[in-house]
Amino acid sequence: MTDTSVSGRRILLGVSGGVAAYKSVYLARRLGDAGAEVRVVMTETATQFVGTQTFAAVTGVEPVVSLFDDARSVSPHTDLARWPELVVVAPATAATLSRLAHGLSEDALSATLLATTAPIVLAPAMHTEMWDHPATQRSVSLLVADGHELVGPDEGHLAGGDVGAGRMVEPEQIVAAIEQSLAAGFDLAGVDVLVTAGGTREAIDPVRYLGNRSSGKMGHTVATVAARRGANVTLVTTSSLPAPGCEVVKVESAQEMAKAVSAVSCEVAVMAAAVADFRPANASDDKLARTEGPPKIVLEPTPDILSSVVAREDPPLVVGFAAETGGVERAVEKAKRKKVDLMVYNDVTAAGSGFGTDTNQVVFIDADGGTRPQELMSKTEVAQMLWTDVHHMLVQD
Ligand code: C5P
């Protein structure tokens, strides 16, 4: 489904305290006129710029300002957070941006932003000095890495007669960003997706294991982005990172991962886990003692989970990941040998790329071995790009 219209969609408008709040009244009206259901959550400061009655009159629903003024709900922020298909914050002040970036829940708006799994579009508005401040720019980087979308700010007239960067973009542009986000947001609606993530741990004894440096961030991001875009996601992972919107199956070893994967039927499988190739053949039941001297650990191969998925009678579309330390050639060879539809190569030794980072520098390798190198980007952007590719392949089928 790639319906770009806002008609019939549930949109929560967050309004924080800036003079641009007057434009948000028009934004609410535009969205309502286009057929969207609009609710409003405001900060206390925002009410100094526009009264709640104005929004109530435009949307037909009283805005939420405090977590404590709705007698019908014991948890207004989570109720409100679960309602929308998309949240737009306009204007998003420096304070609101940094609260969300740092996970601070201080009022109805920031609590709702933290509790929602809906995509969030932010329209910043502030003075140029505040926008340019390194603290704000740090927040912006974090927000982009977390997968939130920013629209603007523009250059132009600011409060108090100043002119510069920091002016909120016009409501028409915000509506366009909302439409874009909604379109991308639902192109995987109803698709059954399996994602594996994290590094496996292979027991040596009840205490020690053979492991690797994978944090699971890339796989969790791939899973979360798919869920946001409407897929039904089962995430088989060794990592405890969050995965909002996904059904999570926690495992530890390659064997456990293989078993969990075999129980999942899917149309798309993204194998982002760093699975050990070998495990100790005879893990000790008791903790090995130093006094017994260095143990002789005999290794045996682990199951190749990806190959077992490719070999299914009715195989899904399969995406593999190849974390390498050399050039892309080995990954190209692997893509062909493993018969994946798409391989994502990343050089784990490149700066800002690979284990534990929020960014990744990848090369997309197609089934025929064709390579498409990408710039260094956030793991969220890599995931968005991956799913856009997968969506094209699904549509072509
Ligand atoms: O570790 P390697 O680079 O060979 O992994 C390539 C791909 O195969 C990855 O997508 C990984 O998740 C998958 N794999 C697997 N089972 C294994 C080894 C790798 O599913 N035992």
Coordinates of C-alpha atoms and ligand atoms in Angstrom, one line a residue:
M1 CA 0.0 0.0 0.0
T2 CA 1.6 3.3 -1.0
D3 CA -1.3 5.7 -0.3
T4 CA 0.3 9.1 -0.1
S5 CA -2.8 10.9 1.1
V6 CA -3.4 11.8 4.7
S7 CA -7.1 11.1 4.3
G8 CA -8.4 8.8 7.0
R9 CA -5.0 8.7 8.8
R10 CA -4.7 9.4 12.5
I11 CA -2.2 12.2 13.0
L12 CA -1.1 13.6 16.4
L13 CA 0.2 17.1 16.3
G14 CA 2.6 18.1 19.0
V15 CA 3.0 21.8 19.6
S16 CA 5.9 23.2 21.6
G17 CA 6.4 26.8 22.7
G18 CA 7.5 29.0 19.9
V19 CA 5.9 31.9 18.0
A20 CA 5.6 29.6 15.0
A21 CA 2.8 27.8 16.9
Y22 CA 0.3 30.1 15.2
K23 CA 1.2 28.4 11.9
S24 CA 0.4 25.0 13.5
V25 CA -3.3 26.0 13.7
Y26 CA -3.3 26.3 10.0
L27 CA -1.4 23.0 9.7
A28 CA -4.1 21.3 11.8
R29 CA -6.8 22.8 9.6
R30 CA -5.0 21.7 6.4
L31 CA -4.7 18.1 7.7
G32 CA -8.3 18.1 8.8
D33 CA -9.5 19.5 5.5
A34 CA -7.5 16.7 3.8
G35 CA -9.5 14.1 5.7
A36 CA -7.1 13.3 8.5
E37 CA -8.2 12.7 12.1
V38 CA -6.1 15.2 14.1
R39 CA -5.4 15.4 17.8
V40 CA -3.2 17.9 19.5
V41 CA -0.8 17.6 22.5
M42 CA 0.8 20.9 23.6
T43 CA 3.5 22.0 26.1
E44 CA 2.5 24.5 28.8
T45 CA 4.6 27.1 27.0
A46 CA 2.9 26.6 23.7
T47 CA -0.4 27.7 25.4
Q48 CA 1.2 31.1 25.9
F49 CA 1.3 31.4 22.1
V50 CA -1.9 29.8 21.0
G51 CA -4.9 28.9 23.3
T52 CA -6.1 25.4 23.6
Q53 CA -9.6 26.6 22.5
T54 CA -8.2 27.5 19.1
F55 CA -7.0 24.0 18.5
A56 CA -10.1 22.5 20.0
A57 CA -12.2 24.5 17.6
V58 CA -10.1 23.5 14.5
T59 CA -9.8 19.8 15.4
G60 CA -13.0 19.2 17.3
V61 CA -11.0 17.6 20.2
E62 CA -9.6 19.3 23.3
P63 CA -5.8 19.3 23.2
V64 CA -3.9 17.4 25.9
V65 CA -1.6 19.7 27.9
S66 CA -1.0 17.9 31.2
L67 CA -0.6 14.2 32.0
F68 CA -3.1 14.8 34.8
D69 CA -6.0 16.5 33.2
D70 CA -7.7 13.5 31.7
A71 CA -9.9 11.9 34.3
R72 CA -11.0 9.1 31.9
S73 CA -7.5 7.6 31.5
V74 CA -5.0 6.3 34.1
S75 CA -2.2 6.6 31.5
P76 CA -3.0 9.5 29.1
H77 CA 0.5 9.6 27.5
T78 CA 0.6 5.9 26.6
D79 CA -3.1 6.0 25.4
L80 CA -2.2 9.0 23.3
A81 CA 1.1 7.4 22.1
R82 CA -0.7 4.3 20.8
W83 CA -3.4 6.3 18.9
P84 CA -1.6 7.9 15.9
E85 CA -0.2 6.5 12.7
L86 CA 2.2 9.5 12.6
V87 CA 3.3 12.2 15.0
V88 CA 4.3 15.6 13.8
V89 CA 5.9 18.1 16.1
A90 CA 5.5 21.7 14.8
P91 CA 7.0 23.8 16.0
A92 CA 9.7 21.7 17.6
T93 CA 11.7 24.0 19.9
A94 CA 15.3 23.4 20.9
A95 CA 14.1 22.1 24.3
T96 CA 11.6 19.7 22.7
L97 CA 14.3 18.4 20.3
S98 CA 16.8 17.8 23.1
R99 CA 14.3 16.2 25.4
L100 CA 13.4 13.6 22.7
A101 CA 17.1 13.2 21.7
H102 CA 18.0 12.4 25.3
G103 CA 14.9 10.5 26.3
L104 CA 13.6 13.0 28.8
S105 CA 10.0 12.7 29.7
E106 CA 9.0 16.0 31.4
D107 CA 5.5 16.8 30.2
A108 CA 2.6 15.4 28.1
L109 CA 4.3 16.1 24.8
S110 CA 7.8 14.6 25.7
A111 CA 6.2 11.6 27.5
T112 CA 4.0 10.9 24.4
L113 CA 7.0 11.2 22.1
L114 CA 8.9 8.7 24.1
A115 CA 6.0 6.2 24.4
T116 CA 5.0 6.2 20.8
T117 CA 6.2 3.7 18.1
A118 CA 4.7 5.8 15.3
P119 CA 7.0 7.7 13.0
I120 CA 7.8 11.2 14.2
V121 CA 8.3 14.2 11.8
L122 CA 9.9 17.2 13.5
A123 CA 9.6 20.8 12.2
P124 CA 12.3 22.8 14.2
A125 CA 11.8 26.5 14.9
M126 CA 14.1 28.6 17.0
H127 CA 16.6 31.5 16.8
T128 CA 19.6 30.9 14.6
E129 CA 22.0 31.0 17.6
M130 CA 20.0 28.2 19.2
W131 CA 19.8 26.1 16.0
D132 CA 23.6 26.5 15.4
H133 CA 24.5 25.7 19.0
P134 CA 26.6 22.5 19.1
A135 CA 24.2 21.1 21.8
T136 CA 21.2 21.4 19.4
Q137 CA 23.2 20.0 16.5
R138 CA 24.2 17.0 18.7
S139 CA 20.5 16.5 19.4
V140 CA 19.7 16.7 15.7
S141 CA 22.3 14.0 14.9
L142 CA 20.9 11.7 17.6
L143 CA 17.3 12.3 16.4
V144 CA 18.3 11.5 12.8
A145 CA 20.2 8.4 13.9
D146 CA 17.1 7.3 15.9
G147 CA 15.1 7.4 12.6
H148 CA 13.2 10.6 13.2
E149 CA 12.5 12.8 10.3
L150 CA 13.4 16.5 10.3
V151 CA 11.7 19.0 7.9
G152 CA 13.5 22.4 7.9
P153 CA 14.2 24.8 9.4
D154 CA 14.3 27.5 6.7
E155 CA 16.0 30.8 6.6
G156 CA 13.8 33.9 7.1
H157 CA 12.1 36.2 9.6
L158 CA 12.3 35.0 13.2
A159 CA 10.7 36.3 16.4
G160 CA 11.8 39.8 17.5
G161 CA 12.5 41.0 14.0
D162 CA 15.6 38.8 13.5
V163 CA 16.4 37.2 10.2
G164 CA 18.4 33.9 9.8
A165 CA 18.2 30.1 9.9
G166 CA 15.7 28.6 12.3
R167 CA 12.3 29.6 10.8
M168 CA 9.8 26.8 10.8
V169 CA 8.9 25.6 7.2
E170 CA 5.5 26.5 5.9
P171 CA 2.6 24.1 6.7
E172 CA 2.4 23.0 3.1
Q173 CA 5.9 21.6 3.3
I174 CA 5.1 19.9 6.6
V175 CA 2.1 18.2 5.0
A176 CA 4.3 17.0 2.1
A177 CA 6.8 15.5 4.6
I178 CA 3.9 13.8 6.4
E179 CA 2.6 12.4 3.1
Q180 CA 6.1 11.1 2.2
S181 CA 6.6 9.5 5.6
L182 CA 3.1 7.9 5.5
A183 CA 3.8 6.5 2.1
A184 CA 7.2 4.9 3.1
G185 CA 5.6 4.0 6.4
F186 CA 3.2 1.5 5.0
D187 CA 4.8 0.0 1.9
L188 CA 5.4 -3.3 3.8
A189 CA 2.0 -3.5 5.3
G190 CA 1.1 -7.2 6.1
V191 CA 4.4 -8.6 4.8
D192 CA 5.7 -11.4 7.1
V193 CA 9.4 -10.7 7.9
L194 CA 12.0 -12.6 9.8
V195 CA 15.2 -10.8 11.0
T196 CA 18.1 -12.3 12.8
A197 CA 20.4 -10.1 14.9
G198 CA 23.3 -10.0 17.2
G199 CA 26.4 -12.2 17.7
T200 CA 25.9 -15.8 18.9
R201 CA 27.6 -17.2 22.0
E202 CA 29.0 -20.7 21.8
A203 CA 29.5 -22.3 25.2
I204 CA 32.9 -23.5 26.3
D205 CA 31.7 -24.2 29.8
P206 CA 28.7 -22.7 31.9
V207 CA 30.7 -19.5 32.3
R208 CA 32.8 -18.9 29.2
Y209 CA 31.8 -18.7 25.5
L210 CA 33.2 -18.0 22.1
G211 CA 31.6 -14.9 20.8
N212 CA 32.1 -11.9 18.5
R213 CA 31.8 -8.1 18.6
S214 CA 28.4 -7.8 17.0
S215 CA 26.1 -5.5 19.1
G216 CA 22.9 -6.3 17.2
K217 CA 22.2 -2.6 16.5
M218 CA 22.1 -3.1 12.7
G219 CA 19.7 -6.0 12.9
H220 CA 17.4 -4.4 15.5
T221 CA 17.3 -1.3 13.4
V222 CA 16.4 -3.3 10.3
A223 CA 13.6 -5.0 12.3
T224 CA 12.3 -1.8 13.8
V225 CA 12.2 0.0 10.5
A226 CA 10.3 -2.9 8.9
A227 CA 7.7 -2.9 11.7
R228 CA 7.3 0.9 11.3
R229 CA 6.7 0.4 7.6
G230 CA 3.9 -2.0 8.4
A231 CA 5.6 -5.5 8.3
N232 CA 4.8 -8.3 10.8
V233 CA 8.3 -8.8 12.1
T234 CA 9.7 -11.7 14.1
L235 CA 13.1 -10.8 15.4
V236 CA 15.4 -13.7 16.5
T237 CA 18.1 -12.1 18.4
T238 CA 20.9 -12.6 20.9
S239 CA 20.7 -8.9 21.9
S240 CA 18.7 -7.1 24.6
L241 CA 18.4 -3.9 22.6
P242 CA 14.8 -2.6 22.2
A243 CA 12.8 -3.6 19.1
P244 CA 9.5 -1.7 19.3
G245 CA 6.7 -3.3 17.2
C246 CA 8.5 -6.6 16.7
E247 CA 7.9 -10.1 18.1
V248 CA 11.2 -10.9 19.8
V249 CA 12.6 -14.4 20.2
K250 CA 15.7 -14.3 22.4
V251 CA 18.4 -16.9 21.8
E252 CA 22.0 -17.4 22.6
S253 CA 23.8 -19.9 20.4
A254 CA 23.8 -20.6 16.6
Q255 CA 21.9 -23.9 17.4
E256 CA 19.2 -22.0 19.3
M257 CA 19.0 -19.4 16.5
A258 CA 18.7 -22.1 13.8
K259 CA 15.8 -23.8 15.8
A260 CA 14.0 -20.5 16.3
V261 CA 14.4 -19.5 12.7
S262 CA 13.1 -22.9 11.4
A263 CA 9.8 -22.3 13.3
V264 CA 9.2 -19.0 11.5
S265 CA 7.5 -18.8 8.1
C266 CA 8.1 -15.6 6.2
E267 CA 8.1 -13.8 2.9
V268 CA 11.3 -12.0 3.6
A269 CA 14.3 -13.0 5.7
V270 CA 17.0 -10.6 6.6
M271 CA 19.9 -12.4 8.2
A272 CA 21.8 -9.7 10.0
A273 CA 23.1 -11.9 12.8
A274 CA 26.8 -12.5 13.2
V275 CA 26.5 -16.3 13.6
A276 CA 29.6 -18.2 14.8
D277 CA 30.9 -20.5 12.1
F278 CA 32.3 -23.0 14.7
R279 CA 31.5 -24.0 18.3
P280 CA 33.2 -26.1 20.9
A281 CA 32.4 -29.7 20.1
N282 CA 32.2 -30.8 23.8
A283 CA 31.2 -27.9 26.1
S284 CA 32.1 -28.7 29.7
D285 CA 29.2 -29.1 32.1
D286 CA 31.4 -27.7 34.9
K287 CA 33.4 -24.6 34.9
L288 CA 37.0 -25.3 33.7
A289 CA 39.6 -24.7 36.3
R290 CA 42.8 -22.8 35.7
T291 CA 44.7 -25.4 37.7
E292 CA 43.9 -28.0 35.1
G293 CA 46.0 -26.0 32.6
P294 CA 45.0 -24.6 29.2
P295 CA 42.0 -26.5 27.8
K296 CA 42.1 -28.2 24.4
I297 CA 39.0 -26.8 22.7
V298 CA 38.0 -28.9 19.6
L299 CA 35.6 -27.0 17.3
E300 CA 32.9 -28.2 15.1
P301 CA 30.8 -26.3 12.4
T302 CA 27.5 -24.6 13.4
P303 CA 24.4 -24.9 11.2
D304 CA 24.4 -22.4 8.3
I305 CA 21.1 -20.7 9.1
L306 CA 20.9 -18.6 6.0
S307 CA 21.5 -21.6 3.7
S308 CA 18.7 -23.5 5.5
V309 CA 16.3 -20.6 4.8
V310 CA 17.4 -20.4 1.1
A311 CA 16.9 -24.2 0.8
R312 CA 13.3 -24.1 2.0
E313 CA 10.7 -25.6 -0.4
D314 CA 9.1 -22.2 -0.8
P315 CA 12.0 -19.9 0.0
P316 CA 11.5 -16.3 1.1
L317 CA 13.3 -13.4 -0.4
V318 CA 16.6 -13.5 1.5
V319 CA 19.0 -10.7 2.4
G320 CA 22.4 -11.5 3.9
F321 CA 24.9 -9.4 5.7
A322 CA 28.6 -9.8 5.2
A323 CA 30.9 -8.2 7.7
E324 CA 34.4 -8.4 6.3
T325 CA 37.8 -6.8 6.9
G326 CA 39.1 -6.8 3.3
G327 CA 37.6 -5.7 0.1
V328 CA 34.1 -6.3 -1.2
E329 CA 35.2 -9.3 -3.4
R330 CA 34.7 -11.9 -0.7
A331 CA 31.2 -10.6 -0.1
V332 CA 30.4 -10.7 -3.8
E333 CA 31.6 -14.3 -3.9
K334 CA 29.5 -15.1 -0.8
A335 CA 26.4 -13.5 -2.3
K336 CA 26.6 -15.7 -5.3
R337 CA 27.5 -18.9 -3.4
K338 CA 24.8 -18.4 -0.8
K339 CA 22.2 -17.5 -3.5
V340 CA 20.8 -14.4 -1.6
D341 CA 18.6 -11.9 -3.3
L342 CA 20.6 -9.1 -1.8
M343 CA 23.8 -9.0 0.3
V344 CA 24.8 -6.0 2.4
Y345 CA 28.6 -5.8 2.7
N346 CA 30.3 -3.7 5.4
D347 CA 34.0 -3.3 6.1
V348 CA 34.1 -3.5 9.9
T349 CA 37.5 -1.9 10.0
A350 CA 36.4 1.3 8.2
A351 CA 35.9 4.4 10.4
G352 CA 32.3 4.8 11.7
S353 CA 31.4 1.5 10.3
G354 CA 30.5 -1.9 11.8
F355 CA 30.3 -3.1 15.4
G356 CA 28.5 -1.0 18.0
T357 CA 28.4 2.2 15.9
D358 CA 25.3 4.1 15.0
T359 CA 26.6 4.5 11.4
N360 CA 27.6 2.1 8.7
Q361 CA 29.3 2.3 5.4
V362 CA 27.9 -0.5 3.2
V363 CA 27.9 -1.8 -0.3
F364 CA 24.6 -3.4 -1.6
I365 CA 25.4 -6.5 -3.7
D366 CA 22.7 -7.7 -6.0
A367 CA 22.0 -11.4 -6.8
D368 CA 24.0 -11.1 -10.1
G369 CA 27.0 -9.7 -8.1
G370 CA 26.5 -6.1 -9.2
T371 CA 27.7 -3.7 -6.5
R372 CA 26.2 -0.4 -5.3
P373 CA 28.6 1.4 -2.8
Q374 CA 26.9 3.8 -0.4
E375 CA 28.2 6.8 1.6
L376 CA 28.7 6.5 5.4
M377 CA 25.2 6.9 6.8
S378 CA 23.1 6.1 9.9
K379 CA 22.1 2.5 10.5
T380 CA 18.5 3.7 10.2
E381 CA 19.2 5.1 6.7
V382 CA 20.8 1.8 5.7
A383 CA 17.7 0.0 7.0
Q384 CA 15.3 2.3 5.1
M385 CA 17.3 1.8 1.9
L386 CA 17.4 -2.0 2.4
W387 CA 13.6 -2.1 2.8
T388 CA 13.0 0.2 -0.2
D389 CA 15.1 -2.3 -2.3
V390 CA 13.2 -5.3 -0.8
H391 CA 9.9 -3.6 -1.5
H392 CA 10.8 -3.0 -5.2
M393 CA 11.8 -6.7 -5.4
L394 CA 8.5 -7.8 -3.8
V395 CA 6.4 -5.6 -6.2
Q396 CA 8.3 -7.0 -9.3
D397 CA 7.6 -10.6 -8.3
Ligands
C5P1 O1 29.5 -14.9 8.8 P1 29.3 -14.7 7.3 O2 29.9 -13.4 6.8 O3 29.6 -15.8 6.4 O4 27.7 -14.5 7.2 C1 27.0 -14.2 5.9 C2 25.6 -14.3 6.1 O5 25.2 -15.7 6.5 C3 25.0 -13.4 7.2 O6 23.8 -12.9 6.7 C4 24.8 -14.3 8.4 O7 23.7 -13.9 9.2 C5 24.5 -15.7 7.7 N1 25.0 -16.8 8.5 C6 24.0 -17.7 9.0 N2 24.5 -18.9 9.6 C7 25.8 -19.1 9.8 C8 26.7 -18.2 9.3 C9 26.3 -17.1 8.7 O8 22.8 -17.5 8.8 N3 26.1 -20.2 10.5

